[in-house]
Coordinates of C-alpha atoms in Angstrom, one line a residue:
Chain A
M10 CA -5.1 -12.1 32.8
T11 CA -7.5 -13.9 30.6
S12 CA -8.9 -13.4 27.2
Q13 CA -9.8 -9.9 28.1
N14 CA -6.4 -8.7 26.9
P15 CA -6.9 -6.0 24.3
V16 CA -6.0 -6.9 20.7
I17 CA -5.4 -3.3 19.9
Q18 CA -3.9 -1.0 22.5
V19 CA -3.0 2.6 21.7
D20 CA -1.3 4.8 24.3
D21 CA -0.8 8.5 23.9
L22 CA -0.4 8.1 20.2
T23 CA 0.7 11.3 18.4
R24 CA 1.5 11.8 14.8
S25 CA 2.5 15.2 13.6
Y26 CA 3.4 16.3 10.1
R27 CA 5.5 19.4 9.7
D28 CA 2.9 21.9 11.0
V29 CA -0.2 19.7 11.5
A30 CA -0.9 17.4 14.3
A31 CA -2.8 14.6 12.6
L32 CA -3.3 12.7 15.9
Q33 CA -2.8 14.0 19.4
N34 CA -2.5 11.8 22.5
V35 CA -4.9 9.2 21.4
S36 CA -5.3 6.3 23.8
F37 CA -7.8 3.4 23.7
A38 CA -7.9 -0.3 23.9
L39 CA -10.1 -2.8 22.0
Q40 CA -11.1 -6.2 23.2
P41 CA -11.0 -9.1 20.7
D42 CA -13.9 -10.1 18.5
I43 CA -15.9 -7.0 18.3
I44 CA -17.0 -4.7 15.4
C45 CA -15.8 -1.3 16.2
G46 CA -16.7 1.9 14.3
L47 CA -14.0 4.6 13.8
L48 CA -16.0 7.7 13.1
G49 CA -15.2 11.2 12.5
R50 CA -15.1 14.0 9.9
N51 CA -12.7 14.2 6.9
G52 CA -9.3 14.9 8.2
A53 CA -10.1 13.8 11.7
G54 CA -7.1 11.4 11.6
K55 CA -8.9 8.1 11.0
T56 CA -6.7 6.9 8.1
T57 CA -3.5 8.1 9.9
L58 CA -4.5 6.1 13.0
M59 CA -5.2 3.0 10.8
R60 CA -1.8 3.3 9.1
M61 CA -0.1 3.5 12.4
L62 CA -1.9 0.4 13.6
T63 CA -0.7 -1.5 10.6
G64 CA 2.9 -0.3 10.6
Q65 CA 2.5 1.6 7.4
D66 CA 3.2 4.9 9.1
F67 CA 5.2 5.7 12.3
P68 CA 4.1 7.5 15.5
S69 CA 5.8 10.7 16.4
S70 CA 5.3 9.7 20.0
G71 CA 3.3 7.1 21.9
T72 CA 2.7 3.5 21.0
A73 CA 0.3 1.3 19.1
R74 CA 0.3 -2.3 20.0
M75 CA -1.4 -5.1 18.2
F76 CA -1.7 -8.4 20.0
G77 CA 0.6 -6.8 22.6
E78 CA 3.4 -6.1 20.1
N79 CA 4.6 -3.2 18.0
P80 CA 3.3 -3.8 14.4
V81 CA 6.2 -2.1 12.6
E82 CA 8.1 -4.6 10.6
N83 CA 6.6 -7.3 12.7
S84 CA 5.8 -10.1 10.3
A85 CA 4.2 -12.4 12.9
V86 CA 1.8 -9.6 13.9
L87 CA 1.1 -8.2 10.4
Q88 CA 0.2 -11.7 9.2
Q89 CA -2.8 -11.5 11.5
I90 CA -4.0 -8.2 10.1
C91 CA -5.7 -7.3 6.9
F92 CA -6.0 -3.5 6.2
V93 CA -8.2 -2.5 3.3
S94 CA -7.1 1.0 2.6
E95 CA -9.5 3.4 0.9
G96 CA -6.7 4.7 -1.3
Q97 CA -5.1 1.4 -2.0
R98 CA -2.8 1.6 -5.0
Y99 CA -2.4 -1.3 -7.5
P100 CA 0.4 -1.8 -9.9
D101 CA -0.3 -1.0 -13.6
G102 CA -1.8 -3.9 -15.5
Y103 CA -3.0 -5.8 -12.4
H104 CA -6.5 -7.2 -12.8
A105 CA -8.8 -8.1 -9.9
R106 CA -8.0 -11.8 -10.6
H107 CA -4.3 -11.1 -10.0
V108 CA -5.0 -9.4 -6.7
L109 CA -7.3 -12.3 -5.6
A110 CA -4.7 -14.9 -6.8
G111 CA -2.0 -13.3 -4.6
A112 CA -4.1 -12.9 -1.5
P113 CA -3.9 -16.5 -0.2
W114 CA -0.1 -16.3 -0.3
F115 CA -0.2 -13.8 2.5
F116 CA -3.5 -14.4 4.4
A117 CA -3.4 -17.9 5.9
N118 CA -7.1 -18.0 6.6
W119 CA -8.0 -17.0 3.0
D120 CA -11.3 -18.5 1.9
A121 CA -11.2 -18.7 -1.9
A122 CA -14.8 -20.0 -2.2
F123 CA -16.1 -17.2 -0.1
A124 CA -14.2 -14.7 -2.3
D125 CA -15.6 -16.2 -5.5
A126 CA -19.1 -16.0 -4.0
L127 CA -18.6 -12.3 -3.2
V128 CA -17.2 -11.6 -6.6
D129 CA -20.5 -12.9 -8.1
K130 CA -22.6 -10.9 -5.6
F131 CA -20.7 -7.7 -6.3
R132 CA -20.6 -8.5 -10.0
L133 CA -16.9 -7.6 -10.0
P134 CA -15.2 -7.8 -13.4
L135 CA -12.1 -9.9 -12.9
K136 CA -10.3 -9.4 -16.2
R137 CA -10.1 -5.6 -16.3
D138 CA -7.2 -3.4 -15.1
V139 CA -8.0 -2.5 -11.5
K140 CA -7.2 1.1 -12.3
K141 CA -10.0 1.1 -14.9
L142 CA -12.6 -0.1 -12.4
S143 CA -15.1 2.4 -11.1
R144 CA -14.6 3.7 -7.6
G145 CA -17.4 1.4 -6.4
Q146 CA -15.8 -1.7 -8.1
Q147 CA -12.5 -0.9 -6.5
S148 CA -14.2 -0.6 -3.1
A149 CA -15.9 -4.0 -3.8
L150 CA -12.5 -5.5 -4.5
G151 CA -11.3 -4.2 -1.1
V152 CA -14.3 -5.5 0.7
I153 CA -13.9 -8.9 -0.8
L154 CA -10.2 -8.9 0.2
G155 CA -11.0 -7.9 3.7
L156 CA -13.8 -10.4 4.2
A157 CA -12.2 -13.4 2.5
S158 CA -8.9 -12.8 4.3
R159 CA -10.6 -13.7 7.6
A160 CA -7.7 -12.0 9.3
P161 CA -8.0 -11.9 13.1
I162 CA -7.9 -8.1 12.9
T163 CA -9.5 -6.7 9.8
I164 CA -9.4 -3.0 9.2
F165 CA -11.6 -1.3 6.7
D166 CA -11.0 2.3 5.8
E167 CA -14.1 3.8 4.2
P168 CA -14.9 0.5 2.6
Y169 CA -17.8 1.5 0.6
L170 CA -16.9 4.7 -1.2
G171 CA -18.8 4.6 -4.5
L172 CA -20.7 1.5 -3.6
D173 CA -24.4 1.6 -4.4
A174 CA -27.1 0.9 -1.9
V175 CA -27.5 -2.7 -3.0
A176 CA -23.8 -3.4 -2.8
R177 CA -23.6 -1.8 0.6
Q178 CA -26.4 -4.0 1.8
I179 CA -24.5 -7.0 0.4
F180 CA -21.5 -5.9 2.4
Y181 CA -23.3 -5.5 5.7
D182 CA -25.1 -8.8 5.3
A183 CA -21.9 -10.7 4.3
L184 CA -20.0 -9.0 7.1
L185 CA -22.5 -9.9 9.8
A186 CA -23.1 -13.5 8.6
D187 CA -19.4 -14.2 8.3
Y188 CA -18.6 -12.5 11.6
A189 CA -21.2 -14.7 13.3
E190 CA -19.4 -17.8 12.0
N191 CA -15.9 -16.5 12.3
P192 CA -15.6 -14.0 15.1
R193 CA -12.8 -11.5 14.7
T194 CA -11.9 -8.0 15.5
I195 CA -13.2 -5.6 12.8
L196 CA -12.3 -1.9 12.8
L197 CA -14.3 0.1 10.3
S198 CA -14.1 3.8 9.5
T199 CA -17.0 5.4 7.8
H200 CA -19.1 8.6 7.2
L201 CA -22.3 6.6 6.8
I202 CA -22.9 6.4 10.5
D203 CA -26.6 5.6 10.6
E204 CA -26.2 2.8 8.0
V205 CA -23.7 1.0 10.1
S206 CA -24.9 1.9 13.6
N207 CA -26.7 -1.5 14.0
L208 CA -23.5 -3.3 13.1
L209 CA -21.3 -1.6 15.7
E210 CA -20.6 -2.9 19.1
H211 CA -18.1 -0.2 20.0
V212 CA -17.6 3.3 18.8
L213 CA -14.5 5.5 18.6
V214 CA -15.0 9.1 17.5
L215 CA -12.0 11.2 16.3
D216 CA -12.1 14.9 15.8
E217 CA -9.2 17.0 14.7
G218 CA -6.8 14.3 15.8
R219 CA -8.2 13.9 19.3
L220 CA -10.3 11.0 20.6
L221 CA -13.7 12.4 21.3
L222 CA -15.5 9.2 22.3
D223 CA -14.6 5.7 23.2
Q224 CA -17.7 3.8 24.2
D225 CA -19.6 0.6 23.7
A226 CA -22.5 1.2 21.3
E227 CA -25.1 -0.2 23.6
S228 CA -24.5 2.4 26.2
L229 CA -24.2 5.1 23.6
R230 CA -27.7 4.3 22.3
G231 CA -30.1 6.3 24.4
S232 CA -27.3 8.2 26.0
A233 CA -28.8 11.4 24.6
S234 CA -32.3 12.6 23.9
A235 CA -33.8 15.2 21.7
V236 CA -36.3 17.4 23.5
A237 CA -38.7 19.5 21.4
G238 CA -41.4 22.0 22.2
R239 CA -42.0 25.7 22.8
A240 CA -38.6 27.4 23.2
G241 CA -39.2 28.7 26.7
D242 CA -40.4 25.3 28.0
V243 CA -37.5 23.6 26.3
D244 CA -34.9 25.9 27.8
S245 CA -36.3 25.7 31.3
F246 CA -36.3 21.9 31.0
A247 CA -32.7 21.9 29.6
E248 CA -31.4 24.2 32.3
G249 CA -28.7 22.6 34.4
R250 CA -28.2 19.8 31.8
R251 CA -25.5 19.3 29.3
V252 CA -26.9 20.6 26.0
L253 CA -25.1 19.2 22.9
H254 CA -27.1 21.0 20.3
R255 CA -29.9 23.6 20.0
D256 CA -32.1 24.3 17.1
T257 CA -34.9 26.9 16.9
L258 CA -37.6 27.4 14.4
G259 CA -39.9 30.3 15.1
G260 CA -41.0 29.8 18.7
L261 CA -40.1 26.2 18.7
A262 CA -36.8 24.7 19.9
T263 CA -35.2 21.3 19.9
V264 CA -32.2 20.5 22.1
T265 CA -30.1 17.5 22.3
I266 CA -29.4 16.7 26.0
S267 CA -26.7 14.3 27.0
G268 CA -27.2 11.8 29.8
R269 CA -30.0 9.4 30.3
L270 CA -33.4 10.8 31.3
T271 CA -35.0 9.5 34.4
P272 CA -38.7 8.5 34.5
A273 CA -39.2 11.7 36.5
D274 CA -37.7 13.7 33.7
H275 CA -40.1 12.1 31.3
R276 CA -43.0 13.0 33.4
A277 CA -41.8 16.6 33.8
A278 CA -41.3 16.8 30.1
T279 CA -44.8 15.5 29.3
A280 CA -46.4 17.9 31.8
A281 CA -44.6 20.8 30.1
G282 CA -45.9 19.6 26.7
L283 CA -42.5 18.6 25.5
E284 CA -41.7 15.7 23.2
I285 CA -38.8 13.4 23.8
A286 CA -37.2 11.4 21.0
P287 CA -34.1 9.2 20.9
V288 CA -31.2 10.8 19.1
S289 CA -29.8 8.9 16.1
F290 CA -26.1 7.8 16.2
Q291 CA -25.4 10.1 13.4
Q292 CA -27.0 13.1 15.1
L293 CA -25.2 12.3 18.3
I294 CA -21.9 12.2 16.7
V295 CA -22.5 15.3 14.6
D296 CA -23.5 17.1 17.8
L297 CA -20.5 15.9 19.7
S298 CA -18.1 16.9 17.0
T299 CA -19.6 20.4 16.6
H300 CA -20.3 21.1 20.2
P301 CA -18.5 24.4 21.1
D302 CA -17.0 23.3 24.4
R303 CA -16.4 19.8 23.2
R304 CA -13.4 18.2 24.9
P305 CA -11.7 14.9 24.6
A306 CA -13.9 13.8 27.5
V307 CA -13.9 10.2 26.5
A308 CA -17.1 8.4 27.4
S309 CA -18.5 11.5 29.0
V310 CA -21.8 11.2 27.3
A311 CA -23.1 8.3 29.4
Y312 CA -21.4 8.8 32.6
E313 CA -21.6 12.4 33.2
Chain B
M10 CA -0.8 -16.2 31.4
T11 CA -3.4 -17.2 28.8
A12 CA -3.1 -14.1 26.8
I13 CA -5.2 -14.5 23.7
S14 CA -3.6 -11.4 22.6
T15 CA -0.2 -12.9 22.0
D16 CA -1.4 -16.3 20.8
P17 CA -1.1 -16.8 17.1
A18 CA -4.6 -17.0 15.8
V19 CA -3.3 -17.8 12.3
A20 CA -0.7 -20.3 11.3
R21 CA 2.4 -18.1 10.7
T22 CA 4.4 -18.3 7.6
G23 CA 8.2 -18.3 7.8
T24 CA 10.3 -15.5 6.4
P25 CA 11.8 -17.4 3.4
R26 CA 8.3 -18.5 2.3
R27 CA 7.0 -14.9 2.6
I28 CA 9.9 -13.7 0.5
T29 CA 9.3 -16.2 -2.2
N30 CA 5.6 -15.2 -2.1
V31 CA 6.7 -11.5 -2.7
M32 CA 8.5 -12.8 -5.8
R33 CA 5.3 -14.6 -6.9
L34 CA 3.4 -11.4 -6.3
H35 CA 5.7 -9.4 -8.6
L36 CA 5.3 -12.1 -11.2
V37 CA 1.5 -12.6 -10.8
N38 CA 1.1 -10.4 -13.8
R39 CA 3.9 -11.6 -16.1
V40 CA 3.4 -8.9 -18.7
T41 CA 5.5 -6.4 -16.7
Y42 CA 8.7 -8.4 -16.2
I43 CA 8.7 -10.8 -19.0
G44 CA 6.1 -9.8 -21.6
I45 CA 7.1 -6.2 -22.4
P46 CA 10.9 -6.7 -22.4
W47 CA 10.5 -9.5 -24.9
I48 CA 8.0 -7.6 -27.0
I49 CA 10.5 -4.8 -27.2
T50 CA 13.2 -7.3 -28.1
A51 CA 11.0 -8.7 -30.9
V52 CA 10.1 -5.3 -32.3
A53 CA 13.7 -4.1 -32.2
L54 CA 14.8 -7.2 -34.0
G55 CA 12.1 -6.8 -36.5
I56 CA 13.2 -3.2 -37.2
S57 CA 16.9 -4.4 -37.5
I58 CA 15.8 -7.0 -40.1
I59 CA 13.9 -4.4 -42.1
V60 CA 16.9 -2.1 -42.0
A61 CA 19.1 -5.0 -43.2
L62 CA 16.6 -5.7 -46.0
L63 CA 16.6 -2.1 -47.0
I64 CA 20.4 -2.1 -47.2
V65 CA 20.3 -5.2 -49.3
A66 CA 17.7 -3.7 -51.6
S67 CA 19.3 -0.3 -52.1
V68 CA 23.1 -0.9 -51.8
S69 CA 24.9 -3.3 -54.1
G70 CA 28.4 -4.5 -54.6
P71 CA 31.1 -4.3 -52.0
D72 CA 29.4 -1.3 -50.3
Q73 CA 26.6 -3.6 -49.2
Q74 CA 28.9 -5.6 -46.9
V75 CA 30.3 -2.4 -45.4
A76 CA 26.8 -1.1 -44.8
L77 CA 25.7 -4.3 -43.2
E78 CA 28.7 -4.4 -41.0
G79 CA 27.8 -0.8 -40.0
M80 CA 24.8 -2.3 -38.1
G81 CA 27.4 -3.4 -35.6
Y82 CA 27.2 0.1 -34.1
S83 CA 23.5 -0.2 -33.5
W84 CA 22.3 0.2 -29.9
A85 CA 19.1 -1.8 -30.7
V86 CA 20.3 -4.7 -28.6
L87 CA 20.1 -2.5 -25.5
S88 CA 16.6 -1.2 -26.2
P89 CA 14.7 -3.5 -23.8
L90 CA 17.0 -2.4 -21.0
W91 CA 15.6 1.2 -20.9
Y92 CA 12.1 -0.2 -20.2
L93 CA 13.5 -1.8 -17.0
A94 CA 13.9 1.7 -15.6
V95 CA 10.0 1.9 -15.7
V96 CA 9.9 -1.5 -13.9
G97 CA 12.3 -0.2 -11.2
V98 CA 10.2 2.9 -10.5
Q99 CA 6.9 0.9 -10.6
A100 CA 8.2 -1.6 -8.1
V101 CA 8.5 1.1 -5.5
N102 CA 5.6 3.4 -6.6
A103 CA 2.9 0.8 -7.1
V104 CA 4.0 -2.7 -6.0
F105 CA 5.4 -1.4 -2.6
P106 CA 2.1 0.1 -1.4
F107 CA 0.2 -2.8 -2.8
A108 CA 2.5 -5.2 -0.9
L109 CA 2.0 -3.3 2.3
G110 CA -1.7 -3.7 1.7
F111 CA -1.1 -7.5 1.9
S112 CA 0.5 -7.1 5.3
I113 CA 4.0 -7.7 4.0
T114 CA 6.8 -6.1 5.9
R115 CA 9.2 -3.7 4.3
R116 CA 12.1 -6.2 4.8
E117 CA 10.2 -9.0 3.2
Y118 CA 9.2 -6.7 0.3
A119 CA 12.8 -5.5 -0.2
L120 CA 14.4 -9.0 -0.2
G121 CA 11.7 -10.4 -2.4
T122 CA 12.1 -7.6 -4.9
L123 CA 15.9 -7.9 -4.9
L124 CA 15.5 -11.7 -5.6
T125 CA 12.9 -10.9 -8.3
Y126 CA 15.3 -8.5 -10.0
V127 CA 18.2 -11.1 -9.9
A128 CA 16.0 -13.8 -11.2
M129 CA 14.6 -11.7 -14.0
A130 CA 18.0 -10.2 -14.9
A131 CA 19.4 -13.8 -15.1
F132 CA 16.4 -15.0 -17.2
N133 CA 16.6 -12.1 -19.7
A134 CA 20.4 -12.2 -19.9
T135 CA 20.2 -16.0 -20.7
G136 CA 17.7 -15.4 -23.4
W137 CA 19.5 -12.6 -25.0
A138 CA 22.9 -14.4 -24.7
I139 CA 21.4 -17.4 -26.5
L140 CA 20.1 -15.1 -29.3
T141 CA 23.5 -13.5 -29.6
E142 CA 25.1 -16.9 -30.1
I143 CA 22.5 -17.9 -32.7
E144 CA 23.3 -14.6 -34.6
R145 CA 27.0 -15.3 -34.3
A146 CA 26.4 -18.7 -35.9
I147 CA 24.3 -17.1 -38.7
N148 CA 27.2 -14.6 -39.4
A149 CA 29.7 -17.5 -39.4
A150 CA 27.5 -19.2 -42.0
G151 CA 28.0 -16.2 -44.3
V152 CA 24.9 -14.0 -43.7
T153 CA 26.1 -10.6 -42.4
F154 CA 23.5 -9.3 -39.8
H155 CA 24.1 -7.5 -36.6
H156 CA 21.4 -7.0 -34.0
F157 CA 22.6 -8.8 -31.0
T158 CA 26.2 -9.1 -32.1
A159 CA 26.6 -5.3 -31.9
L160 CA 28.8 -3.0 -29.8
W161 CA 31.1 -5.0 -27.5
F162 CA 28.9 -8.0 -27.8
A163 CA 30.3 -8.7 -31.3
D164 CA 33.7 -9.8 -30.0
A165 CA 32.9 -10.9 -26.4
G166 CA 32.5 -14.5 -25.4
V167 CA 29.1 -15.8 -24.4
G168 CA 30.0 -15.5 -20.7
T169 CA 30.9 -11.8 -21.0
V170 CA 27.7 -11.1 -23.0
W171 CA 25.7 -12.7 -20.3
L172 CA 27.5 -10.9 -17.5
S173 CA 27.2 -7.5 -19.3
L174 CA 23.4 -7.9 -19.8
F175 CA 22.9 -9.3 -16.3
S176 CA 24.8 -6.5 -14.5
L177 CA 23.4 -3.7 -16.7
Q178 CA 19.9 -4.9 -15.8
L179 CA 20.6 -5.1 -12.1
L180 CA 22.2 -1.6 -12.2
I181 CA 19.1 -0.1 -13.9
F182 CA 16.7 -1.9 -11.5
A183 CA 18.7 -0.8 -8.5
V184 CA 19.3 2.8 -9.4
T185 CA 15.7 3.5 -10.6
S186 CA 14.3 1.8 -7.5
A187 CA 16.6 3.8 -5.2
F188 CA 15.5 7.0 -6.8
A189 CA 11.9 6.1 -6.4
A190 CA 12.5 5.0 -2.8
V191 CA 14.2 8.3 -2.0
Y192 CA 11.2 10.1 -3.5
A193 CA 8.8 8.0 -1.5
R194 CA 10.5 8.9 1.7
W195 CA 11.6 12.5 1.2
R196 CA 9.7 13.7 -1.9
A197 CA 11.0 16.5 -4.1
L198 CA 13.5 17.7 -1.6
G199 CA 15.0 14.2 -1.5
M200 CA 15.4 14.2 -5.2
V201 CA 17.2 17.5 -5.2
V202 CA 19.6 16.4 -2.4
L203 CA 20.2 13.0 -4.1
W204 CA 21.0 14.6 -7.5
V205 CA 23.3 17.1 -5.9
A206 CA 25.0 14.3 -3.9
V207 CA 25.6 12.3 -7.1
A208 CA 27.1 15.3 -8.8
V209 CA 29.3 16.1 -5.8
V210 CA 30.5 12.5 -5.6
L211 CA 31.3 12.4 -9.3
I212 CA 33.1 15.7 -9.3
G213 CA 34.9 14.7 -6.1
I214 CA 36.3 11.6 -7.7
V215 CA 37.4 13.6 -10.7
A216 CA 38.9 16.3 -8.5
F217 CA 40.7 13.7 -6.4
A218 CA 42.2 12.0 -9.5
V219 CA 43.3 15.3 -11.1
L220 CA 44.6 17.0 -8.0
T221 CA 46.6 14.0 -6.7
G222 CA 47.9 13.3 -10.2
T223 CA 46.4 9.8 -10.1
A224 CA 44.2 10.5 -13.1
P225 CA 46.5 8.9 -15.8
P226 CA 47.0 5.6 -13.9
I227 CA 43.3 5.4 -13.1
I228 CA 42.4 5.9 -16.8
D229 CA 45.0 3.4 -17.8
W230 CA 43.7 0.9 -15.3
L231 CA 40.1 1.5 -16.5
F232 CA 41.0 1.0 -20.1
G233 CA 43.1 -2.0 -19.1
L234 CA 40.1 -3.8 -17.6
S235 CA 38.6 -6.6 -19.5
T236 CA 35.0 -6.1 -20.6
A237 CA 34.0 -8.8 -18.2
S238 CA 35.7 -7.2 -15.2
L239 CA 34.2 -3.8 -16.1
F240 CA 30.7 -5.2 -16.1
A241 CA 31.3 -7.2 -13.0
A242 CA 32.4 -4.0 -11.4
L243 CA 29.0 -2.5 -12.2
L244 CA 27.5 -4.8 -9.6
V245 CA 29.2 -2.6 -6.9
P246 CA 27.2 0.6 -7.7
A247 CA 24.1 -1.7 -8.1
V248 CA 24.6 -3.0 -4.6
L249 CA 25.2 0.5 -3.2
A250 CA 22.1 1.8 -4.9
F251 CA 20.0 -1.1 -3.6
A252 CA 21.3 -0.4 0.0
L253 CA 20.4 3.3 -0.4
G254 CA 16.9 2.3 -1.6
W255 CA 16.4 0.0 1.4
L256 CA 17.5 2.7 3.8
A257 CA 15.0 5.1 2.3
L258 CA 12.2 2.6 2.2
R259 CA 12.7 1.3 5.7
W260 CA 11.1 4.4 7.2
A261 CA 9.1 5.6 4.3
P262 CA 5.5 6.3 5.4
L263 CA 2.9 5.2 3.0
R264 CA 0.9 8.1 1.7
G265 CA -2.5 8.3 0.2

């Protein structure tokens, strides 16, 4: 056993509320010091999963382990975690400066100078009631907390709701630059898949409480291709392959095919007058989550 | 086994330190705990002074003294206490989710909050008790005025005044926090069950006293208690309420 012990280990995790199963038998493990994207549609269970990882909510069955331990009421473990929740509530009358003043009492690695620099970059008003800040400004406060905490596991839940394009770019740049200097495990949930696709080293996709995909980003890139051309040619090319998605427009069709195409495939496609293009992260994940016979076939895209 | 996964990557802070830090977190914005109760105290005192001046201006002769003594029935001295109910609810509604966001455990939060309540109740009680003594001295000097020296505070010793204010504050903090915690855990259904349970317990005690014929001695005993013992006894329901709050909060999931 070496440093390859997972920092986050989830086994058969299930969380059901009265009549809804928010998470069903989710299992995965994350190695330390990677940036992992947690992707999925609204209501897929992303926030529920994050709350369970941070001891804010409790599994109905199964286990979540952080640094090999149950995080619930585990001060030693929780001190290593910073969870920036999308719906974080703040007490009445608290200003951003109060929040930032309290952070170093609980996050041992807190970098006040870094936090100040980020406050300037995001132009965050410090002396205004947090509840009166705009959605974007509240998100900026969360992003500053998460980055400056330098917690060994930092979890961002939809960190940039309401952030404008400039602020999002500041976030990506700050995250990458700081991550390079201070490697840590970052779990990030988002809808803006294409925007973050270059940041991610690992991808988890949840859909309706089930884990749809657990794969490193590198192997996911190019693990599916879009083939476009005349409908008949496209369909004969796609025959026998796993088709994730099919679009038609007049006599033309585009299909998303999972699995890597061989050089022979490329030659055959060119001969048939078909065009092959890489599929964007976002398109791939949309296709996966809307595919009719989708199954929790984890990592099936690359290895099928 | 060189498991990185169980090595502390961050210097760990001990529990007592974390609990003190929860107190600091409560007090990072001092308006809530200190500012508003003392603003209410100041405003209530101001109103009492205006009332006294109105009495002096409009009533003359021996009636004036009687009217001024009548201010001894004013509840104004207790006015800042009702605001503490808001503090108790806020502590669970807003500070609790905020604290969990700072990776604080529920246990650290509950102990830190309890200690904050005790510290604030002691601080406020000391301030109000000092003002009561000052007012007593003013009355002794011949100026009839009752704001702090009202109700039972008029005749009680300074220790009893302090204890009364201290345990009343703690009771209000604990009960309102307990209700908010029960709501956080079980929502509206929990509220209904809790209110019914409170009613059943109260009726049960009365029924027990009446049916067993122990009501007269119990009433005699209650009336025989000194003011100080009565208010010291309020700490018992305060502790029970706090325990209930903790039980509810221990497994309360955080909701969005």
